[in-house]
mmCIF file of C-alpha atoms and ligand atoms in Angstrom:
data_model
loop_
_atom_site.group_PDB
_atom_site.id
_atom_site.type_symbol
_atom_site.label_atom_id
_atom_site.label_comp_id
_atom_site.label_asym_id
_atom_site.label_seq_id
_atom_site.Cartn_x
_atom_site.Cartn_y
_atom_site.Cartn_z
ATOM 1 C CA MET A 1 -106.583 142.236 9.994
ATOM 2 C CA THR A 2 -110.037 140.836 9.338
ATOM 3 C CA THR A 3 -112.591 140.256 12.086
ATOM 4 C CA GLY A 4 -114.900 138.022 9.974
ATOM 5 C CA LYS A 5 -117.669 140.538 10.466
ATOM 6 C CA LEU A 6 -119.807 142.157 7.810
ATOM 7 C CA ASP A 7 -118.207 145.063 5.933
ATOM 8 C CA VAL A 8 -120.684 147.839 5.721
ATOM 9 C CA SER A 9 -118.300 150.528 4.462
ATOM 10 C CA THR A 10 -120.408 150.941 1.174
ATOM 11 C CA LEU A 11 -123.241 152.287 3.416
ATOM 12 C CA LEU A 12 -121.100 154.523 5.608
ATOM 13 C CA SER A 13 -119.921 156.562 2.550
ATOM 14 C CA ASP A 14 -123.485 157.503 1.618
ATOM 15 C CA ASP A 15 -125.209 160.350 3.351
ATOM 16 C CA VAL A 16 -128.487 158.691 3.493
ATOM 17 C CA MET A 17 -127.705 154.957 3.752
ATOM 18 C CA TRP A 18 -125.430 155.292 6.778
ATOM 19 C CA THR A 19 -128.599 156.383 8.651
ATOM 20 C CA LEU A 20 -129.860 152.858 8.733
ATOM 21 C CA LEU A 21 -126.769 151.906 10.661
ATOM 22 C CA GLY A 22 -127.550 154.703 12.997
ATOM 23 C CA THR A 23 -131.148 153.544 13.661
ATOM 24 C CA LEU A 24 -129.922 149.914 14.080
ATOM 25 C CA TYR A 25 -127.295 151.039 16.535
ATOM 26 C CA LEU A 26 -129.830 153.068 18.509
ATOM 27 C CA ARG A 27 -132.277 150.160 18.734
ATOM 28 C CA ALA A 28 -129.648 147.725 19.662
ATOM 29 C CA TYR A 29 -128.412 150.145 22.349
ATOM 30 C CA GLU A 30 -131.926 150.540 23.659
ATOM 31 C CA SER A 31 -132.535 146.820 23.719
ATOM 32 C CA ARG A 32 -129.731 146.222 26.205
ATOM 33 C CA SER A 33 -131.597 148.151 28.953
ATOM 34 C CA PRO A 34 -133.628 145.827 31.297
ATOM 35 C CA HIS A 35 -136.356 148.439 30.829
ATOM 36 C CA SER A 36 -136.151 148.431 27.072
ATOM 37 C CA ILE A 37 -139.238 149.798 25.240
ATOM 38 C CA LEU A 38 -138.805 147.879 21.882
ATOM 39 C CA ARG A 39 -136.947 144.833 23.222
ATOM 40 C CA ASP A 40 -135.360 144.565 19.810
ATOM 41 C CA HIS A 41 -132.726 141.895 20.460
ATOM 42 C CA TYR A 42 -132.660 141.199 16.788
ATOM 43 C CA ALA A 43 -131.166 144.568 16.315
ATOM 44 C CA ALA A 44 -128.474 143.776 18.868
ATOM 45 C CA GLU A 45 -127.725 140.391 17.231
ATOM 46 C CA ALA A 46 -127.517 142.042 13.793
ATOM 47 C CA LEU A 47 -125.204 144.734 15.013
ATOM 48 C CA GLU A 48 -122.941 142.106 16.625
ATOM 49 C CA ARG A 49 -122.277 140.815 13.178
ATOM 50 C CA ILE A 50 -121.309 144.099 11.621
ATOM 51 C CA GLU A 51 -117.887 145.756 11.385
ATOM 52 C CA TYR A 52 -118.303 149.290 12.588
ATOM 53 C CA ASP A 53 -116.406 151.982 14.553
ATOM 54 C CA GLU A 54 -118.411 152.027 17.780
ATOM 55 C CA PRO A 55 -116.781 155.086 19.447
ATOM 56 C CA ALA A 56 -117.221 157.076 16.263
ATOM 57 C CA LEU A 57 -120.886 156.071 15.928
ATOM 58 C CA ALA A 58 -121.498 156.728 19.674
ATOM 59 C CA ARG A 59 -120.007 160.251 19.379
ATOM 60 C CA ARG A 60 -122.152 160.969 16.355
ATOM 61 C CA LEU A 61 -125.406 159.582 17.741
ATOM 62 C CA ARG A 62 -125.248 160.258 21.463
ATOM 63 C CA PRO A 63 -127.267 157.067 22.256
ATOM 64 C CA LYS A 64 -127.920 157.867 25.937
ATOM 65 C CA THR A 65 -130.616 160.352 24.890
ATOM 66 C CA ASN A 66 -131.206 159.696 21.224
ATOM 67 C CA GLN A 67 -132.009 156.004 21.699
ATOM 68 C CA PHE A 68 -135.502 157.217 22.723
ATOM 69 C CA LEU A 69 -136.042 159.075 19.379
ATOM 70 C CA VAL A 70 -136.047 155.774 17.504
ATOM 71 C CA ALA A 71 -137.542 153.684 20.362
ATOM 72 C CA LEU A 72 -140.534 155.922 20.875
ATOM 73 C CA ARG A 73 -141.148 156.380 17.151
ATOM 74 C CA GLY A 74 -140.824 152.620 16.663
ATOM 75 C CA LYS A 75 -143.196 152.020 19.545
ATOM 76 C CA GLN A 76 -145.949 154.062 17.914
ATOM 77 C CA LEU A 77 -145.462 152.267 14.526
ATOM 78 C CA ASP A 78 -145.273 148.892 16.208
ATOM 79 C CA THR A 79 -148.533 149.626 18.134
ATOM 80 C CA TRP A 80 -150.335 150.664 14.954
ATOM 81 C CA THR A 81 -148.925 147.665 13.111
ATOM 82 C CA THR A 82 -150.084 145.224 15.839
ATOM 83 C CA ALA A 83 -153.587 146.717 15.921
ATOM 84 C CA PHE A 84 -153.841 146.422 12.065
ATOM 85 C CA LEU A 85 -152.602 142.793 12.075
ATOM 86 C CA ASP A 86 -155.074 141.942 14.939
ATOM 87 C CA ARG A 87 -157.799 143.067 12.668
ATOM 88 C CA HIS A 88 -156.362 141.587 9.470
ATOM 89 C CA PRO A 89 -154.282 138.455 10.379
ATOM 90 C CA ASP A 90 -153.847 137.592 6.707
ATOM 91 C CA ALA A 91 -152.848 141.026 5.605
ATOM 92 C CA THR A 92 -150.059 142.121 3.307
ATOM 93 C CA VAL A 93 -147.421 144.366 4.840
ATOM 94 C CA LEU A 94 -145.033 146.389 2.752
ATOM 95 C CA GLN A 95 -142.245 148.124 4.506
ATOM 96 C CA VAL A 96 -140.417 150.649 2.275
ATOM 97 C CA GLY A 97 -136.995 151.991 3.274
ATOM 98 C CA CYS A 98 -136.768 149.051 5.686
ATOM 99 C CA GLY A 99 -132.927 149.364 6.287
ATOM 100 C CA LEU A 100 -131.877 146.718 8.804
ATOM 101 C CA ASP A 101 -135.107 146.988 10.848
ATOM 102 C CA SER A 102 -136.461 143.784 12.204
ATOM 103 C CA ARG A 103 -140.101 144.790 12.790
ATOM 104 C CA ALA A 104 -141.558 141.587 11.372
ATOM 105 C CA LEU A 105 -139.425 139.452 13.730
ATOM 106 C CA ARG A 106 -139.854 141.536 16.824
ATOM 107 C CA LEU A 107 -143.666 141.632 16.369
ATOM 108 C CA GLN A 108 -143.794 137.947 15.457
ATOM 109 C CA LYS A 109 -145.821 138.510 12.449
ATOM 110 C CA PRO A 110 -148.886 136.172 12.145
ATOM 111 C CA LYS A 111 -148.257 133.105 9.971
ATOM 112 C CA ASN A 112 -150.536 134.110 7.222
ATOM 113 C CA VAL A 113 -149.238 137.611 6.882
ATOM 114 C CA ARG A 114 -147.275 138.265 3.663
ATOM 115 C CA TRP A 115 -144.521 140.689 4.525
ATOM 116 C CA TYR A 116 -142.293 142.581 2.052
ATOM 117 C CA ASP A 117 -139.314 144.612 3.083
ATOM 118 C CA LEU A 118 -137.890 146.964 0.369
ATOM 119 C CA ASP A 119 -134.738 149.011 0.300
ATOM 120 C CA LEU A 120 -131.972 149.956 -2.144
ATOM 121 C CA PRO A 121 -130.040 147.006 -3.634
ATOM 122 C CA ASP A 122 -126.837 147.773 -1.574
ATOM 123 C CA VAL A 123 -128.805 147.654 1.612
ATOM 124 C CA ILE A 124 -130.790 144.575 0.690
ATOM 125 C CA ALA A 125 -127.464 142.775 -0.146
ATOM 126 C CA ILE A 126 -126.397 143.430 3.418
ATOM 127 C CA ARG A 127 -129.821 142.681 4.863
ATOM 128 C CA ARG A 128 -129.828 139.281 3.178
ATOM 129 C CA ARG A 129 -126.618 138.447 5.070
ATOM 130 C CA LEU A 130 -128.197 139.337 8.434
ATOM 131 C CA PHE A 131 -131.773 138.204 8.170
ATOM 132 C CA GLU A 132 -133.157 135.164 6.606
ATOM 133 C CA GLU A 133 -135.828 135.400 3.935
ATOM 134 C CA ARG A 134 -138.507 132.988 5.019
ATOM 135 C CA ASP A 135 -141.833 131.744 3.898
ATOM 136 C CA GLY A 136 -144.170 134.745 3.917
ATOM 137 C CA HIS A 137 -141.327 137.285 4.422
ATOM 138 C CA TRP A 138 -139.523 138.630 1.379
ATOM 139 C CA MET A 139 -136.964 141.332 0.597
ATOM 140 C CA ILE A 140 -137.203 143.589 -2.477
ATOM 141 C CA ALA A 141 -133.983 145.285 -3.762
ATOM 142 C CA ALA A 142 -135.154 148.456 -5.550
ATOM 143 C CA SER A 143 -135.500 152.146 -5.187
ATOM 144 C CA VAL A 144 -138.925 152.966 -3.877
ATOM 145 C CA THR A 145 -139.147 155.491 -6.664
ATOM 146 C CA ASP A 146 -138.772 152.876 -9.428
ATOM 147 C CA ASP A 147 -141.934 151.924 -11.280
ATOM 148 C CA ASP A 148 -141.703 148.183 -11.715
ATOM 149 C CA TRP A 149 -141.447 146.531 -8.221
ATOM 150 C CA LEU A 150 -145.018 147.380 -7.109
ATOM 151 C CA ARG A 151 -146.524 145.134 -9.884
ATOM 152 C CA ALA A 152 -145.088 142.115 -8.253
ATOM 153 C CA ILE A 153 -146.912 142.701 -5.025
ATOM 154 C CA PRO A 154 -150.352 141.165 -4.876
ATOM 155 C CA ASN A 155 -153.203 143.597 -4.027
ATOM 156 C CA ASP A 156 -155.890 141.102 -3.023
ATOM 157 C CA ARG A 157 -155.698 141.672 0.738
ATOM 158 C CA PRO A 158 -155.868 144.579 3.162
ATOM 159 C CA THR A 159 -152.523 146.118 3.146
ATOM 160 C CA LEU A 160 -150.328 147.959 5.687
ATOM 161 C CA ILE A 161 -147.639 150.166 4.134
ATOM 162 C CA ILE A 162 -144.932 151.401 6.590
ATOM 163 C CA ALA A 163 -142.178 153.933 5.755
ATOM 164 C CA GLU A 164 -140.193 154.700 8.857
ATOM 165 C CA GLY A 165 -137.532 157.316 8.615
ATOM 166 C CA LEU A 166 -137.809 157.326 4.745
ATOM 167 C CA PHE A 167 -139.824 160.192 3.364
ATOM 168 C CA PRO A 168 -137.619 163.039 4.613
ATOM 169 C CA TYR A 169 -134.935 161.785 2.327
ATOM 170 C CA LEU A 170 -137.072 161.688 -0.788
ATOM 171 C CA GLN A 171 -137.743 164.435 -3.226
ATOM 172 C CA THR A 172 -141.255 166.021 -2.756
ATOM 173 C CA ASP A 173 -142.490 164.997 -6.167
ATOM 174 C CA ASP A 174 -141.281 161.342 -5.605
ATOM 175 C CA VAL A 175 -143.198 161.153 -2.384
ATOM 176 C CA ARG A 176 -146.343 162.437 -4.118
ATOM 177 C CA LYS A 177 -146.026 160.037 -7.033
ATOM 178 C CA LEU A 178 -145.242 157.137 -4.721
ATOM 179 C CA LEU A 179 -148.342 157.729 -2.594
ATOM 180 C CA GLN A 180 -150.312 157.865 -5.740
ATOM 181 C CA ARG A 181 -148.927 154.615 -7.097
ATOM 182 C CA LEU A 182 -149.535 152.842 -3.797
ATOM 183 C CA SER A 183 -153.059 154.153 -3.342
ATOM 184 C CA ASP A 184 -153.847 153.191 -6.932
ATOM 185 C CA HIS A 185 -152.411 149.685 -6.554
ATOM 186 C CA PHE A 186 -153.798 148.595 -3.302
ATOM 187 C CA GLY A 187 -157.605 148.268 -2.516
ATOM 188 C CA THR A 188 -157.809 149.057 1.143
ATOM 189 C CA GLY A 189 -155.417 149.415 4.090
ATOM 190 C CA GLU A 190 -153.380 151.842 6.041
ATOM 191 C CA LEU A 191 -150.297 153.885 5.432
ATOM 192 C CA LEU A 192 -147.941 154.696 8.372
ATOM 193 C CA PHE A 193 -145.048 157.038 8.112
ATOM 194 C CA ASP A 194 -143.199 159.827 9.892
ATOM 195 C CA SER A 195 -142.092 163.246 8.999
ATOM 196 C CA LEU A 196 -139.764 165.942 10.329
ATOM 197 C CA ALA A 197 -140.448 169.586 11.105
ATOM 198 C CA GLN A 198 -140.377 171.819 8.101
ATOM 199 C CA TRP A 199 -137.429 173.975 9.422
ATOM 200 C CA MET A 200 -135.198 170.914 9.419
ATOM 201 C CA THR A 201 -135.468 170.498 5.682
ATOM 202 C CA ARG A 202 -134.356 174.219 5.300
ATOM 203 C CA PHE A 203 -131.349 173.792 7.513
ATOM 204 C CA ILE A 204 -130.260 170.213 7.171
ATOM 205 C CA LYS A 205 -129.136 169.367 3.635
ATOM 206 C CA VAL A 206 -129.928 165.667 3.628
ATOM 207 C CA PHE A 207 -133.631 166.198 4.562
ATOM 208 C CA VAL A 208 -135.763 167.132 1.616
ATOM 209 C CA PHE A 209 -139.455 166.346 2.041
ATOM 210 C CA SER A 210 -141.656 167.784 4.740
ATOM 211 C CA PHE A 211 -145.182 169.263 5.037
ATOM 212 C CA ARG A 212 -147.279 171.419 7.217
ATOM 213 C CA ASP A 213 -149.690 168.862 8.463
ATOM 214 C CA GLY A 214 -151.431 165.611 7.439
ATOM 215 C CA HIS A 215 -154.321 167.431 5.779
ATOM 216 C CA GLU A 216 -151.839 168.573 3.178
ATOM 217 C CA ILE A 217 -151.250 164.927 2.276
ATOM 218 C CA GLU A 218 -154.994 164.284 2.082
ATOM 219 C CA SER A 219 -155.489 167.199 -0.328
ATOM 220 C CA GLY A 220 -152.873 165.849 -2.612
ATOM 221 C CA ASN A 221 -154.298 162.343 -2.705
ATOM 222 C CA ASN A 222 -157.992 161.755 -2.760
ATOM 223 C CA ARG A 223 -157.840 158.165 -1.340
ATOM 224 C CA LEU A 224 -155.778 158.930 1.800
ATOM 225 C CA ARG A 225 -157.663 159.840 4.978
ATOM 226 C CA LEU A 226 -155.851 161.046 7.974
ATOM 227 C CA GLN A 227 -156.791 158.999 11.124
ATOM 228 C CA GLU A 228 -154.093 159.781 13.710
ATOM 229 C CA THR A 229 -151.124 162.008 14.285
ATOM 230 C CA SER A 230 -148.594 161.064 16.961
ATOM 231 C CA PRO A 231 -145.617 163.255 17.956
ATOM 232 C CA PHE A 232 -142.455 161.196 18.596
ATOM 233 C CA SER A 233 -142.619 161.878 22.349
ATOM 234 C CA THR A 234 -146.130 160.459 22.796
ATOM 235 C CA PHE A 235 -144.950 157.399 24.587
ATOM 236 C CA TRP A 236 -142.650 159.370 26.998
ATOM 237 C CA PRO A 237 -144.006 157.606 30.171
ATOM 238 C CA LEU A 238 -142.318 154.413 28.923
ATOM 239 C CA ILE A 239 -138.923 155.926 29.423
ATOM 240 C CA HIS A 240 -137.456 154.374 32.622
ATOM 241 C CA SER A 241 -134.562 156.732 33.294
ATOM 242 C CA PRO A 242 -136.079 159.577 35.420
ATOM 243 C CA GLY A 243 -133.938 162.436 34.057
ATOM 244 C CA ILE A 244 -134.526 161.622 30.421
ATOM 245 C CA ARG A 245 -138.208 160.859 31.055
ATOM 246 C CA ARG A 246 -138.547 164.339 32.621
ATOM 247 C CA LEU A 247 -136.855 165.893 29.631
ATOM 248 C CA TYR A 248 -139.268 164.129 27.201
ATOM 249 C CA GLN A 249 -142.253 164.912 29.482
ATOM 250 C CA VAL A 250 -141.472 168.594 29.596
ATOM 251 C CA GLY A 251 -140.641 168.753 25.931
ATOM 252 C CA HIS A 252 -143.892 167.062 25.003
ATOM 253 C CA LYS A 253 -145.783 170.052 26.338
ATOM 254 C CA PHE A 254 -144.274 172.339 23.663
ATOM 255 C CA LYS A 255 -145.567 172.272 20.118
ATOM 256 C CA ALA A 256 -142.146 173.084 18.594
ATOM 257 C CA TRP A 257 -140.689 169.934 20.318
ATOM 258 C CA ARG A 258 -143.677 167.654 19.476
ATOM 259 C CA ASN A 259 -143.492 168.714 15.854
ATOM 260 C CA LEU A 260 -139.847 167.782 15.470
ATOM 261 C CA MET A 261 -140.851 164.308 14.287
ATOM 262 C CA VAL A 262 -144.429 163.152 13.921
ATOM 263 C CA SER A 263 -145.927 159.854 12.893
ATOM 264 C CA TYR A 264 -149.027 159.598 10.771
ATOM 265 C CA ARG A 265 -151.690 156.943 10.271
ATOM 266 C CA PHE A 266 -153.803 157.261 7.075
ATOM 267 C CA THR A 267 -156.435 154.824 5.809
ATOM 268 C CA PHE A 268 -157.279 154.224 2.107
HETATM 269 C C1 LIG B 301 -133.212 156.431 8.392
HETATM 270 S S1 LIG B 301 -133.061 154.953 7.458
HETATM 271 C C2 LIG B 301 -134.402 154.115 8.135
HETATM 272 C C3 LIG B 301 -134.213 152.607 8.016
HETATM 273 C C4 LIG B 301 -135.359 151.799 8.743
HETATM 274 N N1 LIG B 301 -136.669 152.107 8.244
HETATM 275 C C5 LIG B 301 -135.178 151.988 10.161
HETATM 276 O O1 LIG B 301 -136.128 152.632 10.845
HETATM 277 O O2 LIG B 301 -134.192 151.484 10.716
HETATM 278 C C6 LIG B 301 -133.545 155.401 5.881
HETATM 279 C C7 LIG B 301 -133.666 154.271 4.926
HETATM 280 O O3 LIG B 301 -134.227 154.659 3.634
HETATM 281 C C8 LIG B 301 -133.623 154.069 2.650
HETATM 282 N N2 LIG B 301 -133.833 154.684 1.316
HETATM 283 C C9 LIG B 301 -133.490 155.912 1.140
HETATM 284 N N3 LIG B 301 -133.826 156.260 -0.215
HETATM 285 C C10 LIG B 301 -134.449 155.130 -0.683
HETATM 286 C C11 LIG B 301 -135.049 154.851 -1.968
HETATM 287 N N4 LIG B 301 -135.042 155.710 -2.976
HETATM 288 N N5 LIG B 301 -135.675 153.611 -2.079
HETATM 289 C C12 LIG B 301 -135.595 152.702 -1.091
HETATM 290 N N6 LIG B 301 -135.091 152.983 0.109
HETATM 291 C C13 LIG B 301 -134.435 154.166 0.320
HETATM 292 C C14 LIG B 301 -132.196 153.972 3.090
HETATM 293 O O4 LIG B 301 -131.382 153.069 2.303
HETATM 294 C C15 LIG B 301 -132.407 153.626 4.549
HETATM 295 O O5 LIG B 301 -132.316 152.309 4.707
#
């Protein structure tokens, strides 16, 4: 029997690509709360159009608590993005490993901003079915590690580069080369990304890249300057549910917890 919904089984068979459905699901789940932090109703609408096994995903992702992992990380990146676009309303934004994220829509990107969302061809094929490519908002189907796509992106404006939930899946050398290519190509701007605790890359096969702290990134690339470091639980006061807020509040006092997932803001 066919439901007429979008078949995403190609994504589910891949260890890395299925994660974009996971983050979409968690953002959609979170958006249904009247106290939603991200208010990402675009995620909820996109998820509605996809064929997936809800109980299986819920068992795997435990959305009641884990919705806040993506919501709080997203909130930090949204806040930095909004601040950058307030300062540069004609900026270029490049979001790599965008998955089915709807940041440009939920932040209502300023009219003059050029926004590029890049992900692997199989992902972009699905993304194109769910989100419209409009004036000033384009999708690029490529591996971020490929050489040629970057040449097509103009480098005449301040540029914001966002990589949410991407770097842990890349090889260390690929991240290093990518950062070099980006900082060689663009004149000035900011780079936002998140990273996982180093122990996770030792114990969880799918995670590869990690580093000790942001200064390690600076020492490997002479154009990047670390400006801010933000543990995933920074925005814990925004959690409405008292029990879960308390969990994140207490956890936030401990370095080992804060370091589980950290977002970084660099300038170049
Ligand atoms: C955890 S998901 C995050 C998706 C999105 N940023 C979000 O927060 O919902 C990781 C994303 O990285 C993408 N990805 C992994 N390797 C990639 C590569 N070499 N080039 C481009 N995208 C890649 C995957 O396809 C997936 O969409």
